[in-house]
Structures are given as C-alpha cells and as structure tokens.
Coordinates of C-alpha atoms (C1' of nucleotides) in Angstrom, one line a residue:
Chain R
X5 CA -60.3 -38.9 -4.7
X6 CA -63.1 -37.2 -4.7
X7 CA -62.9 -33.8 -2.4
X8 CA -65.3 -31.4 -1.6
X9 CA -65.0 -28.3 -3.2
X10 CA -66.9 -25.8 -1.6
X11 CA -67.4 -24.7 2.4
X12 CA -71.0 -24.8 1.8
X13 CA -70.6 -28.3 1.1
X14 CA -69.2 -28.9 4.2
X15 CA -71.8 -26.7 6.2
X16 CA -74.6 -28.8 4.5
X17 CA -72.9 -32.5 5.2
X18 CA -72.5 -30.7 8.9
X19 CA -75.9 -30.1 9.4
X20 CA -77.6 -33.2 7.6
X21 CA -75.3 -35.7 9.5
X22 CA -76.0 -34.0 12.9
X23 CA -72.2 -32.9 13.3
X24 CA -72.4 -28.9 13.8
X25 CA -75.7 -26.5 14.0
X26 CA -75.5 -23.0 13.6
X27 CA -76.2 -21.8 17.6
X28 CA -79.9 -20.5 18.4
X29 CA -81.4 -21.3 15.2
X30 CA -84.9 -21.4 15.5
X31 CA -83.9 -18.0 16.5
X32 CA -82.3 -16.9 13.7
X33 CA -79.0 -17.7 14.4
X34 CA -76.2 -15.5 16.8
X35 CA -73.3 -14.8 14.5
X36 CA -70.3 -17.0 14.5
X37 CA -71.4 -19.5 16.9
X38 CA -72.0 -23.0 16.8
X39 CA -73.5 -25.9 18.6
X40 CA -72.2 -29.8 18.0
X41 CA -74.4 -32.3 17.2
X42 CA -74.8 -36.1 18.2
X43 CA -72.0 -37.0 15.9
X44 CA -70.4 -33.8 16.2
X45 CA -70.0 -33.8 19.9
X46 CA -68.3 -37.5 19.9
X47 CA -65.8 -36.5 16.9
X48 CA -65.0 -33.4 19.2
X49 CA -64.7 -35.3 22.6
X50 CA -62.4 -37.9 20.3
X51 CA -60.0 -35.5 19.3
X52 CA -59.6 -34.0 22.5
X53 CA -58.6 -36.8 24.5
X54 CA -56.1 -38.2 21.2
X55 CA -54.5 -35.3 21.7
X56 CA -54.8 -35.5 26.0
X57 CA -53.6 -39.0 24.8
X58 CA -50.4 -38.0 23.2
X59 CA -49.6 -34.9 25.2
X60 CA -50.2 -36.3 28.5
X61 CA -51.0 -39.5 29.0
X62 CA -48.5 -41.2 27.0
X63 CA -45.4 -38.8 28.1
X64 CA -43.7 -39.0 31.5
X65 CA -42.8 -35.1 31.3
X66 CA -46.6 -33.7 31.1
X67 CA -49.4 -33.3 33.5
X68 CA -52.9 -32.2 33.3
X69 CA -54.8 -29.3 34.5
X70 CA -58.3 -27.7 34.1
X71 CA -58.8 -23.7 35.2
X72 CA -61.3 -22.3 35.4
X73 CA -62.8 -19.8 32.8
X74 CA -63.1 -16.8 35.0
X75 CA -59.6 -15.9 36.7
X76 CA -58.6 -12.7 38.9
X77 CA -58.8 -9.8 36.8
X78 CA -54.7 -9.1 37.6
X79 CA -54.2 -12.0 35.5
X80 CA -54.7 -10.0 32.5
X81 CA -53.2 -7.3 33.9
X82 CA -49.9 -9.2 34.3
X83 CA -50.4 -11.3 30.9
X84 CA -50.8 -7.6 29.3
X85 CA -54.3 -8.6 27.3
X86 CA -56.1 -6.2 29.8
X87 CA -54.2 -3.2 27.9
X88 CA -52.6 -4.4 25.0
X89 CA -55.2 -7.5 23.8
X90 CA -56.6 -4.4 21.6
X91 CA -56.3 -2.7 18.0
X92 CA -56.6 0.9 17.1
X93 CA -59.1 1.2 14.4
X94 CA -59.9 4.3 12.4
X95 CA -62.3 4.9 9.9
X96 CA -62.1 7.0 6.7
X97 CA -64.3 9.9 6.7
X98 CA -64.9 10.3 3.2
X99 CA -65.4 6.3 2.2
X100 CA -66.6 4.8 5.4
X101 CA -63.5 2.0 5.0
X102 CA -62.3 1.1 8.3
X103 CA -58.5 0.2 8.7
X104 CA -56.1 -0.6 11.2
X105 CA -53.9 2.5 12.4
X106 CA -51.0 0.6 12.6
X107 CA -51.2 -0.3 8.9
X108 CA -52.0 3.0 7.5
X109 CA -49.1 4.4 4.9
X110 CA -48.3 7.9 4.8
X111 CA -48.1 9.7 1.3
X112 CA -44.6 8.6 0.9
X113 CA -45.8 4.8 1.1
X114 CA -44.1 4.5 4.8
X115 CA -46.1 2.6 7.4
X116 CA -45.9 2.2 11.3
X117 CA -43.9 -0.5 12.5
X118 CA -46.1 -3.4 13.5
X119 CA -47.7 -2.2 16.6
X120 CA -49.8 -5.6 17.7
X121 CA -49.7 -6.0 21.1
X122 CA -48.0 -2.7 22.0
X123 CA -49.3 -0.9 25.0
X124 CA -52.5 1.1 24.4
X125 CA -51.5 4.4 25.5
X126 CA -48.2 4.2 23.7
X127 CA -49.9 3.2 20.5
X128 CA -52.3 5.9 21.0
X129 CA -49.7 8.5 21.5
X130 CA -48.0 7.3 18.4
X131 CA -51.4 7.4 16.2
X132 CA -51.9 10.9 16.8
X133 CA -51.0 12.2 13.5
X134 CA -53.1 10.8 10.8
X135 CA -53.2 13.8 9.0
X136 CA -50.8 12.4 6.1
X137 CA -52.1 8.8 6.2
X138 CA -53.7 7.8 3.1
X139 CA -57.0 5.4 3.1
X140 CA -56.5 2.1 1.2
X141 CA -59.8 2.5 -0.2
X142 CA -60.5 5.5 -1.8
X143 CA -56.4 7.6 -1.5
X144 CA -58.5 10.1 0.5
X145 CA -55.2 11.9 3.0
X146 CA -55.9 12.8 6.1
X147 CA -59.9 11.8 6.4
X148 CA -59.6 10.0 9.4
X149 CA -61.7 9.6 12.3
X150 CA -60.4 9.6 16.2
X151 CA -58.5 6.2 16.4
X152 CA -61.3 3.6 18.3
X153 CA -59.8 0.7 20.4
X154 CA -61.4 -2.7 20.5
X155 CA -61.5 -4.5 23.7
X156 CA -61.1 -8.2 22.5
X157 CA -62.0 -9.6 26.2
X158 CA -65.5 -10.6 27.0
X159 CA -66.4 -8.9 30.1
X160 CA -68.9 -9.7 32.6
X161 CA -69.9 -8.9 35.9
X162 CA -69.4 -11.5 39.2
X163 CA -71.1 -11.1 42.3
X164 CA -75.2 -10.9 42.1
X165 CA -75.5 -7.6 44.5
X166 CA -75.3 -5.0 41.6
X167 CA -73.9 -2.5 44.4
X168 CA -71.1 -4.7 44.7
X169 CA -69.9 -6.5 41.6
X170 CA -66.9 -7.0 40.1
X171 CA -65.6 -6.7 36.3
X172 CA -64.3 -10.0 35.4
X173 CA -62.9 -11.5 31.9
X174 CA -63.7 -14.7 30.1
X175 CA -60.5 -15.5 29.2
X176 CA -59.0 -14.9 25.7
X177 CA -56.5 -18.3 26.3
X178 CA -55.8 -21.1 28.3
X179 CA -52.1 -20.3 29.0
X180 CA -52.6 -17.9 31.6
X181 CA -54.1 -20.3 33.6
X182 CA -51.2 -23.0 33.8
X183 CA -48.9 -19.8 34.4
X184 CA -50.4 -19.3 37.6
X185 CA -50.8 -22.6 38.7
X186 CA -47.2 -23.2 37.8
X187 CA -46.3 -23.0 41.5
X188 CA -48.7 -25.3 42.5
X189 CA -48.2 -27.8 40.2
X190 CA -44.6 -27.7 41.3
X191 CA -45.5 -27.9 44.9
X192 CA -47.7 -31.0 44.7
X193 CA -46.8 -33.5 41.7
X194 CA -43.1 -33.5 42.2
X195 CA -42.3 -32.8 38.5
X196 CA -38.7 -31.8 37.5
X197 CA -37.8 -29.3 34.8
X198 CA -38.2 -30.1 31.8
X199 CA -42.1 -30.7 32.3
X200 CA -45.2 -29.5 30.8
X201 CA -48.6 -28.7 32.1
X202 CA -51.7 -29.2 29.6
X203 CA -55.2 -28.2 29.2
X204 CA -57.9 -27.8 26.9
X205 CA -61.1 -25.5 27.2
X206 CA -62.9 -23.0 26.1
X207 CA -61.8 -19.3 25.8
X208 CA -63.2 -16.6 24.3
X209 CA -62.6 -13.4 22.0
X210 CA -64.1 -10.6 20.7
X211 CA -62.6 -10.7 17.0
X212 CA -63.2 -7.9 14.4
X213 CA -64.5 -10.3 12.7
X214 CA -65.0 -14.0 12.1
X215 CA -64.6 -16.2 9.4
X216 CA -65.5 -19.3 7.7
X217 CA -67.9 -21.3 9.7
X218 CA -66.1 -22.8 12.8
X219 CA -62.9 -21.8 11.5
X220 CA -62.8 -18.3 13.6
X221 CA -65.2 -17.9 16.0
X222 CA -65.8 -15.6 19.0
X223 CA -66.0 -18.7 21.5
X224 CA -63.7 -21.7 20.9
X225 CA -62.2 -24.3 22.1
X226 CA -58.2 -24.7 22.6
X227 CA -55.9 -27.6 23.5
X228 CA -52.7 -25.9 25.0
X229 CA -49.3 -27.7 26.7
X230 CA -47.0 -25.2 28.6
X231 CA -43.8 -27.3 28.3
X232 CA -41.1 -25.6 31.2
X233 CA -37.3 -25.8 30.4
X234 CA -34.1 -25.0 31.2
X235 CA -33.2 -21.4 29.3
X236 CA -30.5 -22.8 27.0
X237 CA -32.2 -25.8 26.2
X238 CA -35.4 -24.2 25.1
X239 CA -34.2 -24.5 21.2
X240 CA -34.1 -27.6 21.2
X241 CA -37.7 -28.6 23.1
X242 CA -38.9 -25.9 20.4
X243 CA -37.9 -28.2 17.6
X244 CA -38.9 -31.3 19.4
X245 CA -42.8 -30.2 19.8
X246 CA -42.9 -29.1 16.3
X247 CA -42.0 -32.3 15.1
X248 CA -44.4 -33.6 17.5
X249 CA -47.1 -32.0 17.1
X250 CA -46.7 -32.1 13.3
X251 CA -46.8 -35.7 13.6
X252 CA -50.2 -36.1 15.3
X253 CA -52.1 -34.9 12.7
X254 CA -50.2 -37.2 10.2
X255 CA -51.2 -40.0 12.9
X256 CA -54.7 -39.2 13.3
X257 CA -55.2 -39.1 9.2
X258 CA -54.7 -35.9 7.9
X259 CA -53.0 -36.1 4.4
X260 CA -49.5 -35.1 4.6
X261 CA -49.8 -33.2 1.3
X262 CA -52.4 -30.7 3.0
X263 CA -50.2 -30.0 6.2
X264 CA -47.4 -28.0 6.3
X265 CA -45.2 -25.4 8.3
X266 CA -44.8 -21.9 8.5
X267 CA -42.2 -20.1 10.1
X268 CA -43.1 -16.5 11.3
X269 CA -41.1 -13.8 10.0
X270 CA -39.1 -11.3 12.6
X271 CA -41.1 -8.9 12.4
X272 CA -44.8 -10.8 12.5
X273 CA -43.5 -12.7 16.1
X274 CA -45.3 -10.9 19.1
X275 CA -42.5 -9.2 21.1
X276 CA -42.2 -11.6 24.1
X277 CA -41.6 -14.6 21.3
X278 CA -38.1 -15.7 20.4
X279 CA -39.9 -17.8 17.7
X280 CA -43.1 -19.3 16.6
X281 CA -44.3 -21.5 13.5
X282 CA -47.7 -22.5 12.6
X283 CA -48.9 -25.6 11.5
X284 CA -51.0 -25.2 8.4
X285 CA -53.8 -27.2 6.9
X286 CA -55.0 -26.9 3.3
X287 CA -58.7 -26.1 3.9
X288 CA -61.2 -25.7 0.9
X289 CA -61.8 -22.0 1.7
X290 CA -60.5 -18.3 1.8
X291 CA -58.2 -17.2 -0.4
X292 CA -55.3 -18.5 0.9
X293 CA -56.3 -22.3 1.2
X294 CA -53.7 -22.7 3.7
X295 CA -54.7 -22.0 7.4
X296 CA -53.3 -22.1 10.5
X297 CA -54.1 -25.2 12.6
X298 CA -51.8 -24.7 15.8
X299 CA -49.2 -22.5 16.7
X300 CA -46.1 -23.4 18.3
X301 CA -44.2 -20.6 20.0
X302 CA -41.4 -19.7 22.3
X303 CA -42.4 -17.7 24.8
X304 CA -39.3 -17.2 26.8
X305 CA -39.5 -16.6 30.2
X306 CA -41.7 -13.8 29.8
X307 CA -45.1 -15.3 30.9
X308 CA -43.8 -16.0 34.6
X309 CA -42.0 -12.9 34.9
X310 CA -44.7 -11.0 34.2
X311 CA -46.9 -12.5 36.8
X312 CA -44.1 -11.9 39.3
X313 CA -44.4 -8.4 38.7
X314 CA -48.4 -8.8 38.9
X315 CA -47.9 -10.5 42.2
X316 CA -45.9 -7.6 43.3
X317 CA -48.4 -5.0 42.2
X318 CA -51.1 -6.4 44.4
X319 CA -51.3 -3.3 47.0
X320 CA -52.0 -0.9 43.9
X321 CA -54.9 -3.2 42.9
X322 CA -56.4 -2.6 46.5
X323 CA -55.5 1.0 46.5
X324 CA -57.1 1.6 42.9
X325 CA -60.2 -0.6 44.0
X326 CA -59.4 -2.7 41.0
X327 CA -59.6 -0.5 38.4
X328 CA -57.3 -2.1 36.2
X329 CA -56.6 1.4 34.1
X330 CA -55.2 3.2 37.1
X331 CA -52.9 0.3 37.8
X332 CA -49.3 0.3 36.5
X333 CA -47.2 -2.9 37.0
X334 CA -44.4 -2.9 39.4
X335 CA -41.0 -3.5 37.7
X336 CA -39.5 -6.8 38.4
X337 CA -37.1 -7.4 41.2
X338 CA -33.5 -7.5 40.4
X339 CA -33.0 -10.7 41.7
X340 CA -36.3 -11.9 40.1
X341 CA -34.3 -15.4 39.2
X342 CA -35.4 -15.7 42.8
X343 CA -38.9 -15.0 42.8
X344 CA -41.8 -17.1 43.4
X345 CA -42.3 -18.4 39.9
X346 CA -38.6 -19.6 39.8
X347 CA -37.6 -22.8 39.6
X348 CA -34.6 -24.3 41.6
X349 CA -32.3 -27.3 40.4
X350 CA -31.7 -29.3 43.0
X351 CA -28.9 -30.7 40.8
X352 CA -27.1 -28.3 39.4
X353 CA -28.0 -25.9 42.8
X354 CA -29.0 -23.3 40.2
X355 CA -32.3 -20.7 40.1
X356 CA -33.6 -19.5 37.3
X357 CA -36.8 -18.7 35.7
X358 CA -38.1 -21.1 33.1
X359 CA -38.4 -20.7 29.4
X360 CA -41.7 -22.1 28.0
X361 CA -42.7 -23.5 24.6
X362 CA -45.9 -23.1 23.8
X363 CA -47.9 -25.6 21.3
X364 CA -51.4 -24.3 21.0
X365 CA -53.9 -25.8 19.0
X366 CA -57.7 -24.7 18.2
X367 CA -59.5 -28.0 18.6
X368 CA -62.4 -26.5 16.9
X369 CA -60.7 -25.9 13.5
X370 CA -58.8 -29.3 14.2
X371 CA -62.1 -31.0 13.9
X372 CA -63.2 -28.8 10.6
X373 CA -59.5 -30.3 9.2
X374 CA -60.3 -33.5 10.1
X375 CA -63.8 -33.6 8.9
X376 CA -62.8 -32.1 5.3
X377 CA -59.7 -34.5 5.1
X378 CA -62.1 -37.7 5.8
X379 CA -64.4 -36.9 3.5
X380 CA -64.6 -39.1 0.4
X381 CA -67.2 -39.7 -2.8
X382 CA -66.6 -42.9 -4.5
X383 CA -68.5 -45.2 -7.3
X384 CA -69.5 -48.1 -6.5
X385 CA -71.8 -50.0 -9.3
X386 CA -72.8 -47.1 -10.7
X387 CA -74.2 -45.6 -7.1
X388 CA -72.4 -42.9 -5.5
X389 CA -71.1 -43.7 -2.1
X390 CA -70.4 -41.1 0.4
X391 CA -67.8 -41.9 3.4
X392 CA -65.8 -40.2 6.2
X393 CA -62.7 -41.8 6.3
X394 CA -62.1 -41.0 10.0
X395 CA -59.2 -42.6 11.8
X396 CA -61.1 -45.3 14.1
X397 CA -59.9 -43.3 17.3
X398 CA -61.6 -40.4 16.1
X399 CA -64.9 -41.9 14.5
X400 CA -68.2 -40.8 16.4
X401 CA -69.3 -44.4 16.2
X402 CA -66.8 -47.4 16.5
X403 CA -69.3 -49.7 14.9
X404 CA -72.7 -50.5 13.3
X405 CA -74.4 -54.0 14.9
X406 CA -77.0 -55.4 12.6
X407 CA -79.0 -58.4 12.0
X408 CA -79.0 -59.2 8.1
X409 CA -83.2 -59.6 8.2
X410 CA -85.2 -59.0 11.2
X411 CA -86.5 -62.3 11.8
X412 CA -85.5 -65.9 12.7
X413 CA -83.5 -65.1 16.0
X414 CA -81.0 -62.8 14.6
X415 CA -82.5 -59.4 16.3
X416 CA -82.0 -61.2 19.4
X417 CA -78.2 -62.1 18.8
X418 CA -77.4 -58.7 17.2
X419 CA -78.9 -56.9 20.5
X420 CA -76.8 -59.1 22.7
X421 CA -73.7 -58.3 21.0
X422 CA -74.9 -54.7 20.8
X423 CA -75.4 -54.5 25.0
X424 CA -72.2 -56.3 25.4
X425 CA -70.1 -54.2 23.2
X426 CA -71.7 -50.8 24.3
X427 CA -69.9 -50.9 28.0
X428 CA -66.4 -50.4 25.8
X429 CA -66.9 -48.0 23.1
X430 CA -69.5 -46.2 21.0
X431 CA -71.8 -49.0 19.2
X432 CA -75.0 -48.5 16.9
X433 CA -78.0 -51.1 16.7
X434 CA -80.1 -51.0 13.5
X435 CA -82.2 -54.0 12.0
X436 CA -84.5 -51.3 9.5
X437 CA -84.3 -51.8 6.0
X438 CA -82.1 -53.2 3.9
X439 CA -78.4 -54.1 5.4
X440 CA -76.7 -52.2 2.1
X441 CA -78.6 -49.2 3.1
X442 CA -77.6 -49.5 6.8
X443 CA -74.2 -50.1 5.8
X444 CA -73.9 -46.9 3.8
X445 CA -75.9 -44.9 6.5
X446 CA -72.6 -45.7 8.6
X447 CA -70.4 -44.9 5.6
X448 CA -71.5 -41.4 5.8
X449 CA -71.1 -41.1 9.8
X450 CA -67.7 -42.2 9.2
X451 CA -68.3 -45.6 11.3
X452 CA -65.1 -47.9 10.8
X453 CA -66.9 -51.3 11.0
X454 CA -70.4 -53.2 10.4
X455 CA -70.8 -56.4 12.2
X456 CA -73.8 -58.2 10.9
X457 CA -75.6 -61.5 12.3
X458 CA -76.6 -63.6 9.5
X459 CA -78.0 -67.3 9.1
X460 CA -74.8 -69.1 9.5
X461 CA -74.6 -67.3 12.7
X462 CA -77.0 -69.6 14.5
X463 CA -74.9 -72.5 13.2
X464 CA -71.4 -71.7 14.0
X465 CA -71.5 -68.6 16.0
X466 CA -69.6 -66.4 13.4
X467 CA -70.6 -63.3 12.6
X468 CA -69.2 -60.8 9.4
X469 CA -67.1 -57.8 10.2
X470 CA -67.6 -55.0 7.3
X471 CA -64.8 -52.7 7.1
X472 CA -65.9 -49.5 6.1
X473 CA -62.6 -48.1 3.7
X474 CA -62.7 -51.4 1.8
X475 CA -65.9 -52.6 2.1
X476 CA -64.6 -56.2 2.6
X477 CA -66.1 -58.6 5.3
X478 CA -64.3 -61.2 7.4
X479 CA -65.9 -63.7 9.5
X480 CA -65.3 -63.5 13.2
X481 CA -66.4 -65.7 16.0
X482 CA -68.9 -64.0 18.1
X483 CA -66.5 -64.2 21.1
X484 CA -63.5 -62.7 19.4
X485 CA -65.8 -59.4 18.4
X486 CA -64.7 -57.5 21.3
X487 CA -61.2 -58.1 21.3
X488 CA -60.9 -57.7 17.4
X489 CA -62.9 -54.3 17.3
X490 CA -60.5 -53.1 20.2
X491 CA -57.2 -53.8 18.7
X492 CA -58.1 -52.2 15.1
X493 CA -60.1 -49.1 16.9
X494 CA -56.6 -48.1 18.5
X495 CA -58.4 -46.9 21.2
Chain V
rG12 C1' -67.7 -2.4 11.0
rC13 C1' -67.4 -1.7 5.6
rG14 C1' -68.1 -3.7 0.1
rG15 C1' -70.1 -7.7 -2.6
rG16 C1' -73.4 -12.1 -2.9
rC17 C1' -76.7 -15.1 -1.1
rG18 C1' -81.8 -16.8 2.6
rU19 C1' -88.2 -21.6 -0.4
rA20 C1' -89.4 -29.0 3.7
rG21 C1' -83.4 -31.9 7.3
rC22 C1' -80.6 -32.0 2.1
rU23 C1' -80.7 -30.2 -3.4
rU24 C1' -83.4 -27.7 -6.5
rA25 C1' -89.0 -25.5 -8.6
rA26 C1' -93.0 -21.9 -8.8
rU27 C1' -96.2 -18.2 -8.0
rG28 C1' -99.3 -10.7 -6.1
rG29 C1' -104.5 -15.8 -5.4
rU30 C1' -104.6 -23.8 -2.4
rA31 C1' -96.3 -23.8 -2.8
rA32 C1' -94.2 -28.7 -6.5
rA33 C1' -90.3 -32.3 -6.9
rG34 C1' -86.2 -35.6 -6.0
rC35 C1' -83.6 -37.6 -2.1
rC36 C1' -83.8 -38.1 3.1
rC37 C1' -86.5 -39.1 7.3
rC38 C1' -91.0 -42.3 10.0
rA39 C1' -94.3 -46.3 10.0
rG40 C1' -95.6 -51.2 8.3
rC41 C1' -95.6 -55.2 4.0
rC42 C1' -91.6 -57.6 1.6
rU43 C1' -86.4 -58.8 2.4
rU44 C1' -80.5 -63.5 3.4
rC45 C1' -75.0 -58.9 2.7
rC46 C1' -74.2 -52.8 0.2
rA47 C1' -78.7 -46.8 -0.7
rA48 C1' -84.0 -52.5 -4.6
rG49 C1' -89.4 -52.7 -3.9
rC50 C1' -94.8 -51.6 -2.8
rU51 C1' -98.2 -48.7 0.6
rG52 C1' -99.2 -44.6 3.6
rG53 C1' -96.7 -40.5 6.4
rU54 C1' -94.2 -35.8 8.8
rU55 C1' -91.7 -31.5 7.2
rA56 C1' -90.8 -24.9 4.1
rU57 C1' -90.8 -19.7 2.0
rG58 C1' -85.1 -16.9 8.2
rC59 C1' -87.6 -12.9 11.9
rG60 C1' -90.7 -8.1 11.8
rG61 C1' -93.1 -4.0 9.7
rG62 C1' -95.4 -1.7 5.0
rU63 C1' -98.2 -1.6 0.1
rU64 C1' -102.4 -5.0 -1.2
rC65 C1' -109.2 -7.4 -0.8
rG66 C1' -104.7 -10.9 -1.0
rA67 C1' -97.2 -11.0 0.1
rU68 C1' -92.7 -16.3 -0.4
rU69 C1' -93.0 -12.4 -4.3
rC70 C1' -92.8 -5.5 -4.3
rC71 C1' -90.7 -1.8 -0.6
rC72 C1' -88.3 -1.3 4.3
rG73 C1' -85.6 -2.6 9.3
rC74 C1' -83.4 -6.5 11.3
rC75 C1' -81.1 -11.4 11.8
rG76 C1' -78.0 -15.0 9.9
rC77 C1' -74.5 -16.9 6.2
rC78 C1' -70.7 -16.8 2.2
rC79 C1' -66.5 -14.0 -0.4
rG80 C1' -62.7 -9.3 0.5
rC81 C1' -60.4 -6.0 3.8
rU82 C1' -59.1 -7.2 9.0
rC83 C1' -57.8 -10.5 12.7
rC84 C1' -56.3 -15.1 14.9
rA85 C1' -56.1 -21.0 18.3

RNA sequence: GCGGGCGUAGCUUAAUGGUAAAGCCCCAGCCUUCCAAGCUGGUUAUGCGGGUUCGAUUCCCGCCGCCCGCUCCA
C-alpha cells in the first residue's frame, strides 16, 4: 500500500484539494494559523460530529455543553493557568541558545526536578542560582541571562471604553468551562454520578514553538470530556475511557498498526494528575514519528476543589481591583467535602467532591491523522489512482451524482436525484467530461459512492452505484438509492 | 526565540542581469454510453518591501512564511 512519505506531500494535497490553506495567505500568511477549505471544513465537522455521537449522543451518562471562550479571569487564577501556565526560559549569553531553566544541568550533571506547572514565583526563586549551570549547546558555565517567564495565555481587553476595560484571557483549554458549569448542569438536568460533560471548541496557547503544519498551532480545536465519578471508582473509569477512545479511532478507520498507547511516567505527570495516558498516531513527520492525538488523564478532585477556593477568594478580586498577580487563593475550607461544587449522593447519603477522568482530544490533529491514514495511491491499468479511503461518516462528500453522458435526458434524471438526496446528506452533481474522470476526481476527495444515470435508467429506472474502494458497481432502483446510501454511510 | 534548509502558475518542475517555459490541473466548446481518451480555444506565477542597475525573478539587505532540529503540547 503506497503511503505519503513527507509532510510536504500532505500540505500539497490539502491545498490542491481544498482541505487546508495557510491563513491570510495573500498577505504572506500568519505563522501557525490555518484555514479549512470546502472539503476540509466538511471533514472537520464530520469528525467533530463523530466524536459527539460516540461521547454524548449514544451514551446515557454524558451531556453536552458549549461554553464561551472568554471567561471570568478568576477561572484562570483558580485553575492555576494565570500563575503557572508559563515556562521559565534563559538565554546563554555566549552562544545565544535558549534553554528552559528547569532543564539545565549543573557541572555535576544534576538537573532540577521537573518544575513544569509549578507556581511562577516558586520557580523564579528556585532558579536564581544559574552560576553553575552548563549550556547544553556550547558548554559555557554560568553565562545565563536573567530568566524570563513566557505567559502562554493570549490576553485581550474587554470593554470598549479604554478607561474602563478589563484584561481577559482566551481560554487555553475547554475543560475549565466544564468545571465552572458543574453546578449548573447538576441543578438543571437531573444527572447522577457517574456522568460526564462534553464540549468541543477553540482553545488558544501562546506556544513557544509551533510544529508540523496543523499538528501544533496556537489556535486549535479541542474535544474534551470531563467524566465525574466517585473517588475510588476513578481507576476503572480511567480504564473504561482509555479503551473507549482508542476504539473510536479504529472505528473511524485509523489502521491499528498506526495507533498506540503511551503511559506517562510518574515524574512526567502534572502535579494534580494521578495517571495519564496518551493515544499516539504514527505520523509521517518529526523525529519520533509517534505523536500524541489525545491525552486521557485522571485529574482527581483537583479542579473542583480549586474552584471552591476561587469562589472563596472573590473578595480579594474586588479589593485588588482585578489584579490577578496580587491575589492569593484562599485555602480551602476544612469541610470542603460540603462545598458548593461537592456532590450529594441521595442513595448512600454521602457528600463528596467527585474525581474527574478527562479524555482530551485535538480535533485538528485527529483530522490530520485521518487524512494521512486514508491517503492511498494504487496502479489501475497502468495509471496511478489517488484516493482518500475515508470512513463514509467522515467523508466530506457522500456521493457524486452523474449522468453518464450529457444528453438523452440523463442530466434531468440525475439532477432530480441530486435534488432529492441533498436533503439528507452532502452530494455533488457533475456532468462535465468523461465519467471516468469524474470518478477519479471523487476518489481524490474521498467520496465513497458515485451514482450514475445511464441509458438503461430510462428503461427500468435503475442506476449504477460505484464504490470508491473496490471500483465495483451495483445496479439499484432509483427509489432505493437513498436507503441504500443511508445504510452504507453509517451516518 | 536559536541553528540549518527552502520560497517561480492551483500542483510538480524549467530558465534567465534584457518578452519567464512545460506537463498535470482548471475553465469554455466539440466529441463522448462506465474509470483521469481525443480535438480546439482559454485563465493563472517569480512571497512582501527596499537597495545596486539603463533594466532585478536572478546580485545585496530587511521582513514574512514553510520544513527539519532544540523546546513545548491537545
């Protein structure tokens, strides 16, 4: 099976077929931002819908949510993003190489423990003494500049009046919107633990470096589920969602040999996480090939408890006039188990703060994986046939509708069929040129079926339905075309 | 941000200090009764800006963007 070798080929395919363009291209582009074209936007929406179908629609224990991107700044104080979502970086003044402070080793080869997501002030004080640290690039000792912090959240101003605006942040993850609505969902939907809340949407991170086309960008779309469960049952739910999410990628066509789990080592875990596993795909770029598609984490009760602290800190917010850097989160109450974000189990009469299992997927990088995995080239009668073997549910266009030739009443019949089918799913009408050419064009767009009206149609009202992968055709009565396709499409 | 590589039609490539060439694609028409057929015609390019020059796509500078590595992460 032929395979795309390089990322360049994928980029070229995406542009040629209208999947993905460089953002603001006519102005020279904007780094790491991309636009989805006609086929890409359909594909992306289908992926989002497929996720929603399996994570929300088909389950009894998950409900949906769609939060605003801008949220109260205190959300990010409580979540830790406002203080901690930053890396401390220093520059070697001898060779100009940038290094993360926590990655530097001293002359004895010892390095600091992993300080990611540790409070910024703590990290700064710990990092004061760089005099014995060695530059990994040139070997110079103690030649480092004052460490700089990089705020990884995008900031903007809310309020039109310049005198009276507030700094707000573009969310760096969709998860917090779910946590802050935990109470609302509990009070309005009669859900009972265990249950989950899911949402998809854009998130923004000022990454130091972006990478590999749409794989890591500063603006990206997430599909996140926060599944709330009773402490003690968290490990089995973690396992459940691990299997569930892995299977989802297989269901929608990712080949098994290109997918794997990678467990996070203990020292790699964020401080609030009890366990974390990545689902990785073998991408045709980068040094390691295997790259993360989705992370599944056991976040314990950390987030809800943090927001209980946040709520208690609101007086400070007003007193310090919204200056997050001057606000310190209040310690949580002794009886935090009875706090506003706790859950009361009617059956066992217990009150507790639930644990959270979080499967967090990147829609854009999933799309890239589906695209790469579906791409195929094969030889047909000495000609190369390019095709995208998308799962029918993901395919941007479900069926091409053609008259075999542009005469003898065939276009009229085909057009009527087209008008009927487009009410149910995405179809494409084409009558130009040879039919073989039209078939091949649809192959390259990943369209799973083509319906052709031919000379026999006027005699017995049957048409041919041609399958993308096998190129085989079956005759189906005009009245049955819709049902035939609906069944095959697994919509 | 740093280091390395790169930037000519939609794509893949050519060429040049003096009218930027081709194949594929695309569009229109003719012809076509099942897998990129043929004929005719047509659209489209030197990433942006500055400098040197009579003249710059070519030489120089700056910027922008892309790829690889460091780093980071959904």
